[in-house]
Amino acid sequence: QPSCRVLVQGHAVSRPRHEPAAVGEGLRSETWALATHPYLPSTFVTAGDDCTVRVWDADKRAMVCMRRLRSPATSSDFSPDSALLAVGCADGTTLLLEPESLTELPQRPWAPQAGAVCAVRFSPDSAQLAVGYADGLVEVHPAFVDSHALTAARGAGP
């Protein structure tokens, strides 16, 4: 028996399990990415084919914030120091976001690859980001973000 059940992409976070879903609720989107916060046990991120990334609070069973993306999200990962959230997309792009506001952070330009991003993972020291693509290619990039931009994003709010 799970300690918490949350229907995340359908946005029905507080409906009891025995109540039926509304017509079309949660049927048009799939969750393709899931990442847990390294320090906050009730915080997690989902993303999927609805071109959104969402931060959730499992204790409150509520969505904390959401960001629309240009392409469906296929993977996500928090940096071990919790300063960054990486999101890989179906169009081959990788985004670095500030986890609390989901503000996109400026980064060194990475050319998108022809295939979808299948996996993103930070190194244990949060300095590198490995990006795996559908064609089998894996690239390792510096997870560099301007510290001034990160400070500004943390003050931006959702």
Coordinates of C-alpha atoms in Angstrom, one line a residue:
Q1 CA 0.0 0.0 0.0
P2 CA 1.6 3.3 -1.0
S3 CA 1.9 6.1 1.6
C4 CA 0.6 8.6 -0.9
R5 CA -1.2 8.5 -4.2
V6 CA -1.3 11.5 -6.5
L7 CA -2.6 11.6 -10.0
V8 CA -0.2 14.1 -11.3
Q9 CA -0.7 14.7 -15.0
G10 CA -4.5 14.6 -14.7
H11 CA -4.3 17.3 -12.0
A12 CA -6.8 15.4 -9.8
V13 CA -4.6 15.6 -6.7
S14 CA -7.3 15.6 -4.0
R15 CA -10.1 13.3 -5.4
P16 CA -10.6 10.2 -3.3
R17 CA -9.7 7.0 -5.3
H18 CA -13.2 5.7 -5.3
E19 CA -14.6 8.7 -7.2
P20 CA -14.6 8.4 -11.0
A21 CA -12.5 10.8 -13.0
A22 CA -14.3 13.4 -15.2
V23 CA -14.5 12.6 -18.9
G24 CA -11.1 13.1 -20.4
E25 CA -9.4 13.8 -17.1
G26 CA -5.8 12.5 -17.2
L27 CA -6.4 10.6 -20.4
R28 CA -4.6 12.8 -22.9
S29 CA -1.2 13.1 -21.2
E30 CA 1.4 10.7 -19.9
T31 CA 4.1 11.3 -17.3
W32 CA 7.4 10.6 -19.0
A33 CA 9.8 12.1 -16.4
L34 CA 9.9 11.9 -12.6
A35 CA 12.6 13.3 -10.2
T36 CA 12.7 13.5 -6.5
H37 CA 14.2 16.4 -4.6
P38 CA 17.5 15.5 -2.9
Y39 CA 16.7 17.2 0.4
L40 CA 12.9 17.6 0.6
P41 CA 11.3 14.2 0.8
S42 CA 7.8 15.3 -0.1
T43 CA 8.9 17.4 -3.2
F44 CA 9.0 15.8 -6.7
V45 CA 8.9 16.9 -10.3
T46 CA 6.9 15.4 -13.2
A47 CA 7.0 16.2 -16.9
G48 CA 5.5 14.6 -19.9
D49 CA 3.9 14.7 -23.3
D50 CA 1.7 17.7 -22.4
C51 CA 4.8 20.0 -22.7
T52 CA 4.8 20.9 -19.0
V53 CA 7.1 20.4 -16.1
R54 CA 5.4 20.5 -12.6
V55 CA 6.7 20.6 -9.1
W56 CA 4.5 18.8 -6.5
D57 CA 4.2 18.6 -2.7
A58 CA 3.2 15.1 -1.8
D59 CA 2.3 16.0 1.8
K60 CA -0.1 18.6 0.6
R61 CA -1.1 16.6 -2.5
A62 CA -0.8 19.8 -4.5
M63 CA 1.0 21.2 -7.5
V64 CA 3.4 23.9 -6.3
C65 CA 4.3 25.4 -9.7
M66 CA 4.2 24.6 -13.5
R67 CA 6.1 25.7 -16.6
R68 CA 5.1 25.2 -20.2
L69 CA 7.8 23.9 -22.5
R70 CA 8.3 24.1 -26.3
S71 CA 8.5 20.3 -26.6
P72 CA 7.3 17.3 -24.7
A73 CA 9.6 16.5 -21.7
T74 CA 11.1 13.1 -21.7
S75 CA 13.5 13.1 -18.7
S76 CA 14.4 15.1 -15.6
D77 CA 16.9 15.2 -12.7
F78 CA 17.6 17.4 -9.7
S79 CA 21.3 18.3 -9.1
P80 CA 22.5 16.7 -5.9
D81 CA 23.0 20.2 -4.4
S82 CA 19.4 21.0 -5.3
A83 CA 20.3 24.2 -7.2
L84 CA 19.3 23.0 -10.6
L85 CA 16.7 20.9 -12.4
A86 CA 17.6 19.5 -15.8
V87 CA 14.8 18.6 -18.2
G88 CA 15.4 16.7 -21.5
C89 CA 12.9 17.1 -24.3
A90 CA 11.6 15.2 -27.3
D91 CA 13.1 17.7 -29.7
G92 CA 16.6 17.0 -28.5
T93 CA 17.0 20.1 -26.3
T94 CA 18.0 20.1 -22.6
L95 CA 16.9 22.9 -20.2
L96 CA 18.3 23.9 -16.9
L97 CA 15.7 25.3 -14.6
E98 CA 15.7 26.9 -11.1
P99 CA 13.7 24.2 -9.1
E100 CA 11.5 26.6 -7.0
S101 CA 10.3 28.9 -9.7
L102 CA 11.0 26.7 -12.8
T103 CA 12.7 29.8 -14.4
E104 CA 14.8 28.8 -17.4
L105 CA 18.5 29.6 -16.6
P106 CA 21.0 30.8 -19.1
Q107 CA 23.6 28.2 -19.9
R108 CA 26.3 27.6 -22.4
P109 CA 24.7 26.8 -25.7
W110 CA 24.3 23.1 -26.5
A111 CA 23.3 22.2 -30.0
P112 CA 20.1 20.1 -29.9
Q113 CA 20.6 16.6 -31.3
A114 CA 18.4 15.0 -33.9
G115 CA 16.9 12.5 -31.5
A116 CA 14.9 12.8 -28.3
V117 CA 16.7 13.1 -25.0
C118 CA 16.1 9.8 -23.1
A119 CA 18.0 10.5 -19.9
V120 CA 19.6 13.4 -18.0
R121 CA 21.7 12.8 -14.9
F122 CA 23.9 15.1 -12.8
S123 CA 27.3 14.1 -11.5
P124 CA 27.6 13.6 -7.7
D125 CA 29.3 17.0 -7.4
S126 CA 26.6 18.7 -9.5
A127 CA 29.3 20.1 -11.9
Q128 CA 28.5 17.9 -14.9
L129 CA 25.3 16.9 -16.7
A130 CA 25.2 13.7 -18.8
V131 CA 22.6 13.7 -21.6
G132 CA 21.6 10.5 -23.3
Y133 CA 19.8 10.5 -26.7
A134 CA 17.5 8.1 -28.4
D135 CA 20.3 7.3 -31.0
G136 CA 22.6 6.0 -28.3
L137 CA 24.8 9.1 -28.1
V138 CA 25.7 10.3 -24.6
E139 CA 27.1 13.8 -24.1
V140 CA 28.6 15.2 -20.9
H141 CA 28.3 19.0 -20.4
P142 CA 29.4 21.4 -17.7
A143 CA 26.3 22.2 -15.7
F144 CA 27.4 25.8 -15.6
V145 CA 24.9 28.5 -14.8
D146 CA 25.7 32.2 -14.1
S147 CA 25.4 32.6 -10.3
H148 CA 23.8 36.0 -10.7
A149 CA 21.1 34.5 -13.0
L150 CA 20.4 31.8 -10.4
T151 CA 20.1 34.3 -7.6
A152 CA 17.7 36.4 -9.7
A153 CA 15.6 33.3 -10.6
R154 CA 15.2 32.3 -7.0
G155 CA 13.7 35.7 -6.3
A156 CA 11.4 35.5 -9.4
G157 CA 8.7 33.2 -7.9
P158 CA 6.3 31.2 -10.0

